[in-house]
Coordinates of C-alpha atoms and ligand atoms in Angstrom, one line a residue:
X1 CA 36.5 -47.7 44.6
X2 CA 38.8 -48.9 47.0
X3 CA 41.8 -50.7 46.2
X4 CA 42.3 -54.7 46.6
X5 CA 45.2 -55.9 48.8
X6 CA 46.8 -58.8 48.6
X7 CA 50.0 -60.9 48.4
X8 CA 50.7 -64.1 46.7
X9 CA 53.9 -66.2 45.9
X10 CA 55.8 -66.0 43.3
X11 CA 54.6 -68.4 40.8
X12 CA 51.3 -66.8 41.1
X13 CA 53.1 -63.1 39.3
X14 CA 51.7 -62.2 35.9
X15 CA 52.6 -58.6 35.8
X16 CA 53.3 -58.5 32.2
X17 CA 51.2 -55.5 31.4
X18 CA 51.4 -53.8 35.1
X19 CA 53.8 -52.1 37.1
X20 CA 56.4 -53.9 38.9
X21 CA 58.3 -52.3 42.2
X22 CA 61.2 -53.7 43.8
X23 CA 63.0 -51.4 46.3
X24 CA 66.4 -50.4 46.4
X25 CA 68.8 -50.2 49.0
X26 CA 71.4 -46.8 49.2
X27 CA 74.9 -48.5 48.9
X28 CA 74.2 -51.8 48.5
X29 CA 73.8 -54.1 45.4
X30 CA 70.3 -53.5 43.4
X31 CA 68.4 -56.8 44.3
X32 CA 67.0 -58.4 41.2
X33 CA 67.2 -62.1 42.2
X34 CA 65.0 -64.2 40.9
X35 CA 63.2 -61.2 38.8
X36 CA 65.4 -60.7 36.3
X37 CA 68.9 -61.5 34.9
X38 CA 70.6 -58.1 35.0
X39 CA 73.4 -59.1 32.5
X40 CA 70.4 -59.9 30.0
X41 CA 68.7 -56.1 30.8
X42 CA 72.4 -54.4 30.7
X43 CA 70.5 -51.2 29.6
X44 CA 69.0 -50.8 33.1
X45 CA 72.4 -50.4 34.7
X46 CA 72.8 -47.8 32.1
X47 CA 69.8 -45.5 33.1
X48 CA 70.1 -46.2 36.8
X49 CA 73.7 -44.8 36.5
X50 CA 72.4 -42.0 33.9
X51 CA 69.4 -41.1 36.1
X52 CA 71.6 -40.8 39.0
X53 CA 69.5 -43.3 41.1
X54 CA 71.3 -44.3 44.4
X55 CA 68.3 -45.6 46.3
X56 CA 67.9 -42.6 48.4
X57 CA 65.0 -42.2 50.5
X58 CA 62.9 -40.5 47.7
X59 CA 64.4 -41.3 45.0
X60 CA 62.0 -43.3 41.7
X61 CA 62.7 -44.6 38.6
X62 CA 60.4 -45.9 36.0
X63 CA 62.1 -47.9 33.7
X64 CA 61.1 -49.1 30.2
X65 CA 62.4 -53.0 30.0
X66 CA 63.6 -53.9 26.5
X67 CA 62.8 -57.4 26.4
X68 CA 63.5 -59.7 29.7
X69 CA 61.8 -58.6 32.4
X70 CA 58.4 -59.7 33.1
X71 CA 56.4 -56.4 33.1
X72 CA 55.8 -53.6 31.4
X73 CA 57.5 -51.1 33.9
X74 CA 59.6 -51.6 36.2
X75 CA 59.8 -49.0 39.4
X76 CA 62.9 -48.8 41.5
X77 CA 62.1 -46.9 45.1
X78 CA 65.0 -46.3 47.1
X79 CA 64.5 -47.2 51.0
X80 CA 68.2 -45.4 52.1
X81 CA 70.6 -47.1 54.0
X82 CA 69.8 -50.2 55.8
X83 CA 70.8 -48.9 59.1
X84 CA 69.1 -45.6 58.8
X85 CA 65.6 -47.5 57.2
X86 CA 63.1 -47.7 59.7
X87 CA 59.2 -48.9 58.6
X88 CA 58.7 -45.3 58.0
X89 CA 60.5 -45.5 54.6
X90 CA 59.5 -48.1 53.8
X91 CA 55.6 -47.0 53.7
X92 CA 57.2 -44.2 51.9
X93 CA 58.9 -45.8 49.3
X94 CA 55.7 -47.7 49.2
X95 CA 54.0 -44.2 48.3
X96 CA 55.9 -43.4 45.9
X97 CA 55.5 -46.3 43.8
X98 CA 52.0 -46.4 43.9
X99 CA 52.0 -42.3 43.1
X100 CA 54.0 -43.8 40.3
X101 CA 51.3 -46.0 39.4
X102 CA 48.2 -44.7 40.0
X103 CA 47.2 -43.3 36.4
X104 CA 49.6 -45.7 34.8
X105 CA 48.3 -49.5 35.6
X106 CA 46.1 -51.7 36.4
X107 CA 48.1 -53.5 39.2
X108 CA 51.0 -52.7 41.2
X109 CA 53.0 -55.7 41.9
X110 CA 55.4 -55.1 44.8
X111 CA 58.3 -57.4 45.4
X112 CA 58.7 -57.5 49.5
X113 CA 61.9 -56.4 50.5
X114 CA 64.5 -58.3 52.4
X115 CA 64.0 -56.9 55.7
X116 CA 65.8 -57.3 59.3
X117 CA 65.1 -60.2 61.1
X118 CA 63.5 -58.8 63.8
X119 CA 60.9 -57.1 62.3
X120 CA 58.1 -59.6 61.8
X121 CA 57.1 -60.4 58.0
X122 CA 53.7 -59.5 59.0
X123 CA 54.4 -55.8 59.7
X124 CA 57.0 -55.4 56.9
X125 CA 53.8 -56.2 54.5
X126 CA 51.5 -53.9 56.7
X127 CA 53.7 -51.1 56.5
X128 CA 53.7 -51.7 52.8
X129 CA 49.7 -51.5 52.3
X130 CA 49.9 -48.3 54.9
X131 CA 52.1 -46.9 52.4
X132 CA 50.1 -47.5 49.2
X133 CA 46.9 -46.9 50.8
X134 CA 47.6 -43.5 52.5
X135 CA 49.8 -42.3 49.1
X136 CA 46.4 -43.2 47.2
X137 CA 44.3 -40.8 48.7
X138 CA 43.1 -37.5 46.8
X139 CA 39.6 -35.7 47.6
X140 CA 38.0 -35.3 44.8
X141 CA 34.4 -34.8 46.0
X142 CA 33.7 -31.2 44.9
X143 CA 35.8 -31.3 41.5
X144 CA 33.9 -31.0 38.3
X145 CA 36.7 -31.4 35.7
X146 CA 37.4 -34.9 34.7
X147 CA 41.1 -34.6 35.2
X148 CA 41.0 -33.1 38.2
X149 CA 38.5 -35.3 39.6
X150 CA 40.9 -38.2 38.4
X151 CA 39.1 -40.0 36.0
X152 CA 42.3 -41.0 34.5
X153 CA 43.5 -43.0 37.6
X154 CA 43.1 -46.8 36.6
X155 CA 45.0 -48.8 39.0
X156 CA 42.4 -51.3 41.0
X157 CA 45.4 -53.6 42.5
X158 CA 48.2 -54.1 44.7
X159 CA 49.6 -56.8 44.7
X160 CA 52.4 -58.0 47.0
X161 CA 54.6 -61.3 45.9
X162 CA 56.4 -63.3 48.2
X163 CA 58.9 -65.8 48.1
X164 CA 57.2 -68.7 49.7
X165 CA 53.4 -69.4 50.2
X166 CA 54.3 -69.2 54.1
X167 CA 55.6 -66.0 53.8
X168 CA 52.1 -64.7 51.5
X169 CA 49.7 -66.0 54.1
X170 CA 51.3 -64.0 57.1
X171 CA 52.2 -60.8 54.7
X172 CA 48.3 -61.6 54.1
X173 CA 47.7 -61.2 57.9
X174 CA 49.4 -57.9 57.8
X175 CA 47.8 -56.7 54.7
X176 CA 44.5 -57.4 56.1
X177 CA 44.9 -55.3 59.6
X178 CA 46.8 -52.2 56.9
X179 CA 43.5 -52.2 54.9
X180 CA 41.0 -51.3 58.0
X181 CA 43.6 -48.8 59.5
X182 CA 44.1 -46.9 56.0
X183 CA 40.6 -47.5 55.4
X184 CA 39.6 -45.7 59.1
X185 CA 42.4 -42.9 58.5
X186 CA 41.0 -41.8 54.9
X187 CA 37.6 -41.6 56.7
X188 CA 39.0 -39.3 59.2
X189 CA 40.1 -37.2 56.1
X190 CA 37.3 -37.0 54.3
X191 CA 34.9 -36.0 56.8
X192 CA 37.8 -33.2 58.1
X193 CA 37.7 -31.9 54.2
X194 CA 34.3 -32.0 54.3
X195 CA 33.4 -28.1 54.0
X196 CA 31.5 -27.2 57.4
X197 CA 28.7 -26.4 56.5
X198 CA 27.8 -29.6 55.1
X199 CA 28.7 -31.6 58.3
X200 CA 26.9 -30.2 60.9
X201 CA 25.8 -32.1 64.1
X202 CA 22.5 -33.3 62.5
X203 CA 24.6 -34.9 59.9
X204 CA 27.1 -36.3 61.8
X205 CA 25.3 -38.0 64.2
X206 CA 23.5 -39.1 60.9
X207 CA 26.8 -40.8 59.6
X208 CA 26.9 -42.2 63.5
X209 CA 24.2 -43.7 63.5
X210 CA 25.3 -45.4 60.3
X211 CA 28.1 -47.0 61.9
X212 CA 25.8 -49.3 64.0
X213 CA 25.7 -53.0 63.8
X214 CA 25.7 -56.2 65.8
X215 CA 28.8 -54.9 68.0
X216 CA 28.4 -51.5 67.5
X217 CA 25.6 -49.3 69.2
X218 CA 25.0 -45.6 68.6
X219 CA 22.8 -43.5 70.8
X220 CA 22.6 -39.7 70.0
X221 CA 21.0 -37.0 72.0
X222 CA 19.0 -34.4 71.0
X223 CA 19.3 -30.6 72.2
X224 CA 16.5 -31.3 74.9
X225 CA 18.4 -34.8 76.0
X226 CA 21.8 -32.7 76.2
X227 CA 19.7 -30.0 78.2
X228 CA 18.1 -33.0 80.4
X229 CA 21.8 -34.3 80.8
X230 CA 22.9 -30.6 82.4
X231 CA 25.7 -30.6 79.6
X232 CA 25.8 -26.5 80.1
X233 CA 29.4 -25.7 79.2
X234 CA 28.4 -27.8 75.8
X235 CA 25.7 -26.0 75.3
X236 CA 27.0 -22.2 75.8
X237 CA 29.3 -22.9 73.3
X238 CA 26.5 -24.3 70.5
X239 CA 24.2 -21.1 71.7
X240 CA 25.6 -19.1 69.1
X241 CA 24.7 -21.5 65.9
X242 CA 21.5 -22.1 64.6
X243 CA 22.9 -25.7 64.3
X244 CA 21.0 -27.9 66.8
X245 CA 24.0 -29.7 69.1
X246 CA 23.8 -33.4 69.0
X247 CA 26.2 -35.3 71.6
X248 CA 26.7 -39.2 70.7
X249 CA 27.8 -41.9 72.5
X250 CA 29.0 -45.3 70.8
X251 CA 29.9 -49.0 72.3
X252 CA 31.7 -51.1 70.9
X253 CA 31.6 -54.8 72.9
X254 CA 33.9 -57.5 71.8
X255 CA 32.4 -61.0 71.5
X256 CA 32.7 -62.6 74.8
X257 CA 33.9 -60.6 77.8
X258 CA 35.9 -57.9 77.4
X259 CA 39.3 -57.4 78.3
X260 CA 39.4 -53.7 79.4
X261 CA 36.7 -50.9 79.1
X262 CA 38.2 -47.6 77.6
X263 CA 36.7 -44.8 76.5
X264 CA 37.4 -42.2 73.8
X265 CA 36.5 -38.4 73.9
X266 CA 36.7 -36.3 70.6
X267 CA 36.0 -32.3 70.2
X268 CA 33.7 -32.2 67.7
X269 CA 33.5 -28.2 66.8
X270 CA 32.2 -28.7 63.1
X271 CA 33.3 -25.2 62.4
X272 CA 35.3 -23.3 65.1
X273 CA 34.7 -19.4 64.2
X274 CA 36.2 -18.6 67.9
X275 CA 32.5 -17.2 68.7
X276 CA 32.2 -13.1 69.9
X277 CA 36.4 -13.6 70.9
X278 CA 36.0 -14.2 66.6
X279 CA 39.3 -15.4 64.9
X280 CA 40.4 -13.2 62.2
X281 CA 41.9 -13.6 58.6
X282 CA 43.7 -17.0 58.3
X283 CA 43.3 -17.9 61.4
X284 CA 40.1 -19.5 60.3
X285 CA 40.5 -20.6 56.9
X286 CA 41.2 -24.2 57.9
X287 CA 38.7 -24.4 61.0
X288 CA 36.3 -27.3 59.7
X289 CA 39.2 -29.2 61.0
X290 CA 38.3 -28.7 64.5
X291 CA 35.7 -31.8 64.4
X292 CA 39.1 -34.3 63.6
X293 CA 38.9 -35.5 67.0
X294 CA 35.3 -36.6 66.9
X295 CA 36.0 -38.0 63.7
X296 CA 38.9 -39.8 64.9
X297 CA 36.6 -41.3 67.6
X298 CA 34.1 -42.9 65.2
X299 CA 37.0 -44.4 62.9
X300 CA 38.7 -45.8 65.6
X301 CA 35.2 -47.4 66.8
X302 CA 34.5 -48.6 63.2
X303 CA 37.8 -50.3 63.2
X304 CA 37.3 -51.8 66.6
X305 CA 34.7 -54.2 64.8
X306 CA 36.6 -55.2 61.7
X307 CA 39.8 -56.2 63.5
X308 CA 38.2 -58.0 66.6
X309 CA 39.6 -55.8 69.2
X310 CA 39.0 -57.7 72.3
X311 CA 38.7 -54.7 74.7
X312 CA 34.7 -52.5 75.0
X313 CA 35.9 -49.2 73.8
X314 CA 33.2 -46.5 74.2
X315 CA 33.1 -43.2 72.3
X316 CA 31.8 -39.8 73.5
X317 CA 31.7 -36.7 70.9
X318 CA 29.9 -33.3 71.6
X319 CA 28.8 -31.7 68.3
X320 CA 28.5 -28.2 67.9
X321 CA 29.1 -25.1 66.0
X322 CA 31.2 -22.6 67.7
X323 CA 29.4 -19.4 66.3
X324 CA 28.8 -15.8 67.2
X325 CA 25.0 -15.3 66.7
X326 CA 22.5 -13.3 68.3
X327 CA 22.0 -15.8 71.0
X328 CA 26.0 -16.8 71.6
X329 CA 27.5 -17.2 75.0
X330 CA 29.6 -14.2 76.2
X331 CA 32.9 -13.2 78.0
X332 CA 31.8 -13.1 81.4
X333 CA 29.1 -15.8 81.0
X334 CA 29.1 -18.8 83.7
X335 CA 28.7 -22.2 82.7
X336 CA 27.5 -25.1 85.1
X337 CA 29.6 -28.2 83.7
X338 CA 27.8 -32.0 83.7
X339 CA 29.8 -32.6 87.1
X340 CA 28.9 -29.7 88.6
X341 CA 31.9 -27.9 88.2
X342 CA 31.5 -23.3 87.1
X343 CA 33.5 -22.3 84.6
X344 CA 33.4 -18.4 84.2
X345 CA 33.9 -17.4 80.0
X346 CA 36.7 -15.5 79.6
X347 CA 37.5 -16.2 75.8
X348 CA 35.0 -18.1 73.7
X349 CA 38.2 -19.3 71.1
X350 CA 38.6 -21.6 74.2
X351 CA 35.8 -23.5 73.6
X352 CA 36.8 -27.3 72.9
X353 CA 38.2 -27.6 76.8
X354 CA 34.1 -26.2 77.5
X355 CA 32.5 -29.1 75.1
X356 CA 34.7 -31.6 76.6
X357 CA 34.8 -30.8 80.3
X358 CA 31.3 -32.1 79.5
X359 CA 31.6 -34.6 77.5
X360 CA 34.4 -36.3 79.9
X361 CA 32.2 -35.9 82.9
X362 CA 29.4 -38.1 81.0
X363 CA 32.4 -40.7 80.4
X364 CA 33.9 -41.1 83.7
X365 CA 30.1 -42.0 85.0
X366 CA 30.6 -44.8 82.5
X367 CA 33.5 -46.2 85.2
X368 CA 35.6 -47.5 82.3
X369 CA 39.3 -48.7 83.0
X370 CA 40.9 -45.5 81.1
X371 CA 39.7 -42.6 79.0
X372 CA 41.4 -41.2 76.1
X373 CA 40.9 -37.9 74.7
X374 CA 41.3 -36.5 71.2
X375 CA 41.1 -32.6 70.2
X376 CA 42.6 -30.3 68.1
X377 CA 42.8 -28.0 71.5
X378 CA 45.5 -25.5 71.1
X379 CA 46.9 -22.8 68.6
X380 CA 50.0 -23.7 71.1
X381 CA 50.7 -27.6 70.3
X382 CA 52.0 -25.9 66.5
X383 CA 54.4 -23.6 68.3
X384 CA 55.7 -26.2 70.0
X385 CA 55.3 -29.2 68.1
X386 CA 54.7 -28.6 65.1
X387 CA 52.5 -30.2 62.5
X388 CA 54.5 -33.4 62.9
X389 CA 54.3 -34.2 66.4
X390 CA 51.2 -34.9 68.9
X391 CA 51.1 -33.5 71.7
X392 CA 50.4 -36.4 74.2
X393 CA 49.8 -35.1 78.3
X394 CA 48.8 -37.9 81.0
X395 CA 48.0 -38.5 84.4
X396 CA 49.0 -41.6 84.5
X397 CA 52.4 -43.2 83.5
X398 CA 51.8 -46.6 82.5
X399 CA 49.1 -45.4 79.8
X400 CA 51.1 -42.7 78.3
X401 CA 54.5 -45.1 78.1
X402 CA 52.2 -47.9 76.3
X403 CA 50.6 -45.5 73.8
X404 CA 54.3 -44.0 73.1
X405 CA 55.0 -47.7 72.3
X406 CA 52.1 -48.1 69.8
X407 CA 53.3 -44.7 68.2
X408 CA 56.8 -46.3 67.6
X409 CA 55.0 -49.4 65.7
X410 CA 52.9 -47.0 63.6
X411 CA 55.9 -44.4 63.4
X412 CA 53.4 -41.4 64.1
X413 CA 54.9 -39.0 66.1
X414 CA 54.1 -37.8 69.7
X415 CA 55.4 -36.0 72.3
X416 CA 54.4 -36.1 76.5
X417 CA 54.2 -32.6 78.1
X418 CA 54.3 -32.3 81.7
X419 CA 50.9 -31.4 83.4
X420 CA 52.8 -29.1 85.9
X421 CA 50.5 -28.7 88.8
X422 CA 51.6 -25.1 89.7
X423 CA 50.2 -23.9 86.4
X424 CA 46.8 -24.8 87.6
X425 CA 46.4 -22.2 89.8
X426 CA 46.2 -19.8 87.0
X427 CA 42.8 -20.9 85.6
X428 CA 41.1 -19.3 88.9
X429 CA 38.0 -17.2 88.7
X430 CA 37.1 -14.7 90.3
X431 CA 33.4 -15.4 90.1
X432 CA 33.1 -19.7 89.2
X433 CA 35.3 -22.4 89.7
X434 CA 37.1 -22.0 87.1
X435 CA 37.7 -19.5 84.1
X436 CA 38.5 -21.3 80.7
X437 CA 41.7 -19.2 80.2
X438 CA 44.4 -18.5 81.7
X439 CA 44.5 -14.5 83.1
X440 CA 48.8 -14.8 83.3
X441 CA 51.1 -14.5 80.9
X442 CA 53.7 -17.0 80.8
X443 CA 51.1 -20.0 81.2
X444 CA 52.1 -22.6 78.3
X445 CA 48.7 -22.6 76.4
X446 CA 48.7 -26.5 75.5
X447 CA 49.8 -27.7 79.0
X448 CA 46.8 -25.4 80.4
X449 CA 44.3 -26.5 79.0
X450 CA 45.5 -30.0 79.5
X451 CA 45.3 -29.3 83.5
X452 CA 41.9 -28.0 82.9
X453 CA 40.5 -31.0 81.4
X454 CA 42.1 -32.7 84.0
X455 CA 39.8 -31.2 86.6
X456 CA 36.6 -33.1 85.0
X457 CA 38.5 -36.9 85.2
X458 CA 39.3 -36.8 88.9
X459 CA 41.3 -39.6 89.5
X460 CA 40.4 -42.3 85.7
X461 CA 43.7 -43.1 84.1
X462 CA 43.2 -40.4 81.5
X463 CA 45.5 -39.2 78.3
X464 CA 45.0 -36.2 76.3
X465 CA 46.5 -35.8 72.5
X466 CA 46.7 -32.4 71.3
X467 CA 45.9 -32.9 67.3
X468 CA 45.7 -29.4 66.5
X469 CA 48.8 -29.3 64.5
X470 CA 48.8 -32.8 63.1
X471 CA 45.5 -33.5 62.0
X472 CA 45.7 -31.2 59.2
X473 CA 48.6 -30.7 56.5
X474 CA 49.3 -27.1 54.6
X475 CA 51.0 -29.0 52.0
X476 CA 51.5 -32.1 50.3
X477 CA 53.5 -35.0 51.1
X478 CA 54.2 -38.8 49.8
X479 CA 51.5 -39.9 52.0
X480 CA 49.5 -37.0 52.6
X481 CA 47.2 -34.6 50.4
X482 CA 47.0 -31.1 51.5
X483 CA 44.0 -31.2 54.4
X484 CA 42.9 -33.7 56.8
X485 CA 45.7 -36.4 57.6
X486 CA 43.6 -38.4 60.1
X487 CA 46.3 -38.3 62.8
X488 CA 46.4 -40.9 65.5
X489 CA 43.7 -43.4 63.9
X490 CA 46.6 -45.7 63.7
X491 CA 48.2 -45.3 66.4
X492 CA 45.3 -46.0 68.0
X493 CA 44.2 -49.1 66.9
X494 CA 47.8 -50.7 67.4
X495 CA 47.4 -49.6 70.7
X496 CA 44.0 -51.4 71.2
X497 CA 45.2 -54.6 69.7
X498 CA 46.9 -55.2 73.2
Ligands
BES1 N1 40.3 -24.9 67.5 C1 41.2 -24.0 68.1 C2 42.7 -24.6 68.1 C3 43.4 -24.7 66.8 C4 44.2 -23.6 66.4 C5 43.3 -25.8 66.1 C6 44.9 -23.8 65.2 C7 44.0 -25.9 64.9 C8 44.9 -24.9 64.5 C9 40.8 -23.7 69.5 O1 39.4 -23.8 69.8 C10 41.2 -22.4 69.9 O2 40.8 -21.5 69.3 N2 42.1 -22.2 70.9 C11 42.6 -21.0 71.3 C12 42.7 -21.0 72.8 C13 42.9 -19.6 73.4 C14 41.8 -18.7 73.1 C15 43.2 -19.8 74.8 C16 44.1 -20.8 70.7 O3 44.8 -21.8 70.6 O4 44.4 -19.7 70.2
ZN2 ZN1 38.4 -22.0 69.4
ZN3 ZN1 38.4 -25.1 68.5

C-alpha cells in the first residue's frame, strides 16, 4: 500500500504514539521551538551529547522522551551546515527518518524545517515527500519469508506539520506534485527489477495498454505492423528471440490546446544478452535493466496526466529481446532503417542505437517541437560518468541548457558531452551507410553512438540521456535499494511543467 502524504498545521499534531522528526542543523542551535521545552527534557541534551550527534549530513538519533514531549519517539536528522544544505539533504535527511520509521510507527510526523527564503515553501515540502517516498521503497515481490518480504513494516503516514494553515496548503501543493513523481520513479523500478523473462514485449505492451485513459492513448504494433512499418534495424535485433517485438506508441494531450508537442524515445531491450557478439560473465548479470528507458517513457507519460502537464508529449518504445538464437542477426548483416538509412552489423552488443534509429525515424514523422531520448546506451557513460551522473548530448542548446535547469531543481545529476562532428566519420561502412560501431580505436564509445542516433533526427531539436550507469544501483543508499533507481523520471517531469 502506498503511503498517504499530507501536511497540516500545528494544532492539528497528535503524534503521541508515532514518530516525530525535526531536523537538525550542523553548528547551529537544535530547534525545538514550540515542540518542546528543552530545559523540561534536559536528558535529551544528555544523549545528543553522549551519542555524539552534531547534525551531520547522515547523522539519526531516536530518542526515548521521558515525559514532555508529545510523542513516543522523537528522531533528530541532521541536514549539515546551512550553507553547504542544498534540497538534496534535505530529501536525505528525509530518508533517513522514514528508514527510521518504517517498521517502528504508524505515522511519521515531520516538523518542516526553517529553510532559506528563496527557496519556495512549496519545494521545501516536495523535497521532503521525494525523500520519504524514494527511502520507502524495497522490492519485495519474489520474497517468501515474512521478514524479508516486510510484513513487519507498519507505517501508513507521513505527515508534515506546519506553522500556519497558509503555510500547510502550499507545502500541500508540493506534497501533491512529490507523490506522482515518486509514485512514476518506483514504477520505473519495479518494472527494471522485474526478472526478464517475465517482462517481455507481449507483456509490456500489456502494462501499456493499461495506462490508457481519457488523455492517454496507447497503440501497439504487432510483429506484422512493425514489418508493414519497414522498422528493419528493430527487427534484426528481435530476430534472435522467440519473443514477438511489439513497438508502442503513447499520446498524451492536455485539455485544451497544447503548449508544445515533444516526444520521448526509450530502448526497450527487455533483456540485452549482447546477441552472437554474447556478453560474458558479469557483464550480463544486471541486463534486464536495459528496458529502463522505455520504462522511463511510460512513467513520465502516466505522470503527464496526473499533474496536468499542459504540453502533448508522445512516447515511442521498441520492445525486443536482444538474443542469439538460431534465427539471430549476424556481424556482417545489413539492416534497412524506417528512414531509409543501411546500417551494416558489425557488433550485435550495439543494438539499442539499431532499435532506436528506428524508433526515432517513426517520431520525427510525428513533426513534434523536440524529441527526447532515453537509453541505457553505453558500457562507456560508467567509465566516464559514473553511476551518478547522466550523460546528457544535444543538438540543440537551448534544450539541453533547460533540461540542465530542471536537473538542478530535482538535484539529479547530468552531464553534456560534446557531439564532436569529426568522430562521425568513423561509423563508415564499407558496404551500407553506416556500420553500428566504430572500426577506430580512440572513438569515445558514449559520444559515438550519440552522433549515430543523430543521423536518424535530421535537423528536430533532439537530446539524448545516456542512463546506462544511473538507472541501476550495485548498492544501497538512503534513497535507493540495490537495482532499478528510475533515473531521470523526475527530472523529467520538472522539466515538462514549463
Ligand atoms: N545495454 C548495453 C549497455 C550497458 C552496459 C548498459 C552496461 C548498462 C550497463 C548496450 O547494448 C551495449 O552492450 N553496448 C556496448 C556497445 C559496444 C558493443 C559498441 C557496450 O557499451 O559495450
Ligand atoms: Zn548490447
Ligand atoms: Zn543494450
Amino acid at each position: 500500500m502506498p503511503l498517504n502524504f499530507t501536511c497540516v498545521e500545528r494544532s492539528q499534531f497528535k503524534g503521541e504514539k508515532d514518530t516525530l522528526a525535526l531536523f537538525a542543523w550542523e553548528q547551529e542551535r537544535l530547534d525545538t521551538d514550540g515542540w518542546f521545552d528543552t530545559k523540561k527534557e534536559s536528558h535529551l541534551k544528555t544523549v545528543v551529547q553522549r551519542e555524539g550527534f552534531k547534525g551531520k549530513p547522515g547523522d539519526c538519533l531516536i530518542y526515548y522522551p521521558e515525559n514532555s514531549l508529545p510523542c513516543s519517539r522523537l528522531a533528530l536528522v541532521g541536514l549539515g551546515k546551512k550553507k553547504e544544505a542544498d534540497l538534496n539533504s534535505l530529501r536525505s535527511a528525509a530518508g533517513k527518518a522514514l528508514k527510521a520509521s518504517v517498521r517502528q510507527s504508524e505515522t511519521l510526523w515531520v516538523g518542516l524545517p526553517q529553510w532559506s527564503e528563496r527557496t519556495p515553501l512549496e519545494n521545501v515540502a516536495q523535497a521532503i515527500i521525494e525523500g520519504a517516498g524514494l527511502a520507502e521503497y524495497e522490492y519485495l515481490k519474489y520474497k517468501t519469508n515474512g521478514e524479508t518480504r516486510g510484513e513487519e513494516r507498519i507505517l501508513k503516514n507521513v505527515q508534515l506539520v506546519a506553522e500556519k494553515t497558509s503555510d500547510a496548503a502550499r507545502a500541500n501543493a508540493g506534497i501533491a506534485r512529490a507523490a506522482i513523481a515518486v509514485e512514476a520513479t518506483n514504477f520505473v523500478r519495479d518494472l527494471v527489477n522485474e526478472p526478464p523473462s517475465f517482462k517481455r514485449p507481449i507483456e509490456l505492451a500489456k502494462i501499456a495498454k493499461n495506462l490508457a485513459n481519457r488523455h492517454i492513448k496507447v497503440k501497439v504494433y504487432t510483429k506484422p505492423e512493425v514489418e508493414r512499418l519497414g522498422m528493419n534495424a528493430f527487427l534484426g535485433v528481435s530476430r534472435g528471440s522467440s519473443h514477438d517485438p511489439v513497438f508502442v506508441h503513447l499520446v498524451y494531450r492536455p485539455e485544451g490546446t497544447p503548449k508544445k508537442r515533444l516526444g520521448l524515445v526509450g530502448k526497450g531491450i527487455t533483456f540485452d544478452s549482447g546477441g552472437l557478439n554474447i556478453k560474458t560473465g558479469n557483464n550480463m548479470t544486471t541486463m534486464k535493466l536495459d528496458m529502463a528507458g522505455g520504462a522511463t517513457v511510460m512513467a513520465v507519460i502516466a505522470a503527464c496526466e496526473k499533474l496536468n502537464i499542459p504540453h502533448e508529449v508522445q512516447g515511442f518504445i521498441p520492445f525486443t529481446e536482444n538474443m542469439p538464437g538460431g534465427n539471430a542477426y549476424k556481424p556482417g548483416d545489413v539492416v534497412r532503417a524506417l528512414n531509409g538509412k543501411t546500417i551494416e552489423i558489425l557488433n550485435t552488443d550495439a543494438e539499442g542505437r539499431l532499435v532506436l534509429a528506428d524508433a526515432l525515424s517513426f517520431a520525427v514523422k510525428q513533426d513534434l517541437d523536440a524529441i527526447i531520448d532515453l537509453a541505457t546506451l553505453t558500457g562507456a557513460v560508467l567509465i566516464a560518468l559514473g553511476d551518478l551522473i547522466t550523460g546528457l548530448m544535444s543538438n540543440n542548446d537551448k534544450l539541453a541548457q533547460e533540461f540542465e535547469t530542471a536537473a538542478k531543481k530535482t538535484g539529479e545529476k547530468i552531464w553534456r558531452l560534446p557531439l564532436d562532428k569529426d568522430y562521425k566519420e568513423r561509423y563508415k561502412s564499407k558496404v551500407a551507410d553506416m556500420a553500428n560501431i566504430a572500426a577506430r580505436a580512440g572513438t569515445p564509445g558514449t559520444i559515438g553512438a550519440g552522433l549515430f542516433l543523430q543521423e536518424f533526427v535530421s535537423v528536430k531539436p533532439w537530446m539524448h540521456l545516456d542512463i546506462a550507469g544511473t538507472a541501476w544501483a550495485d548498492t544501497e543508499s538512503v534513497l535507493q535499494t540495490a537495482g532499478g533507481t528510475g533515473a531521470m523520471v523526475r527530472t523529467l517531469l520538472e522539466f515538462l511543467a514549463n
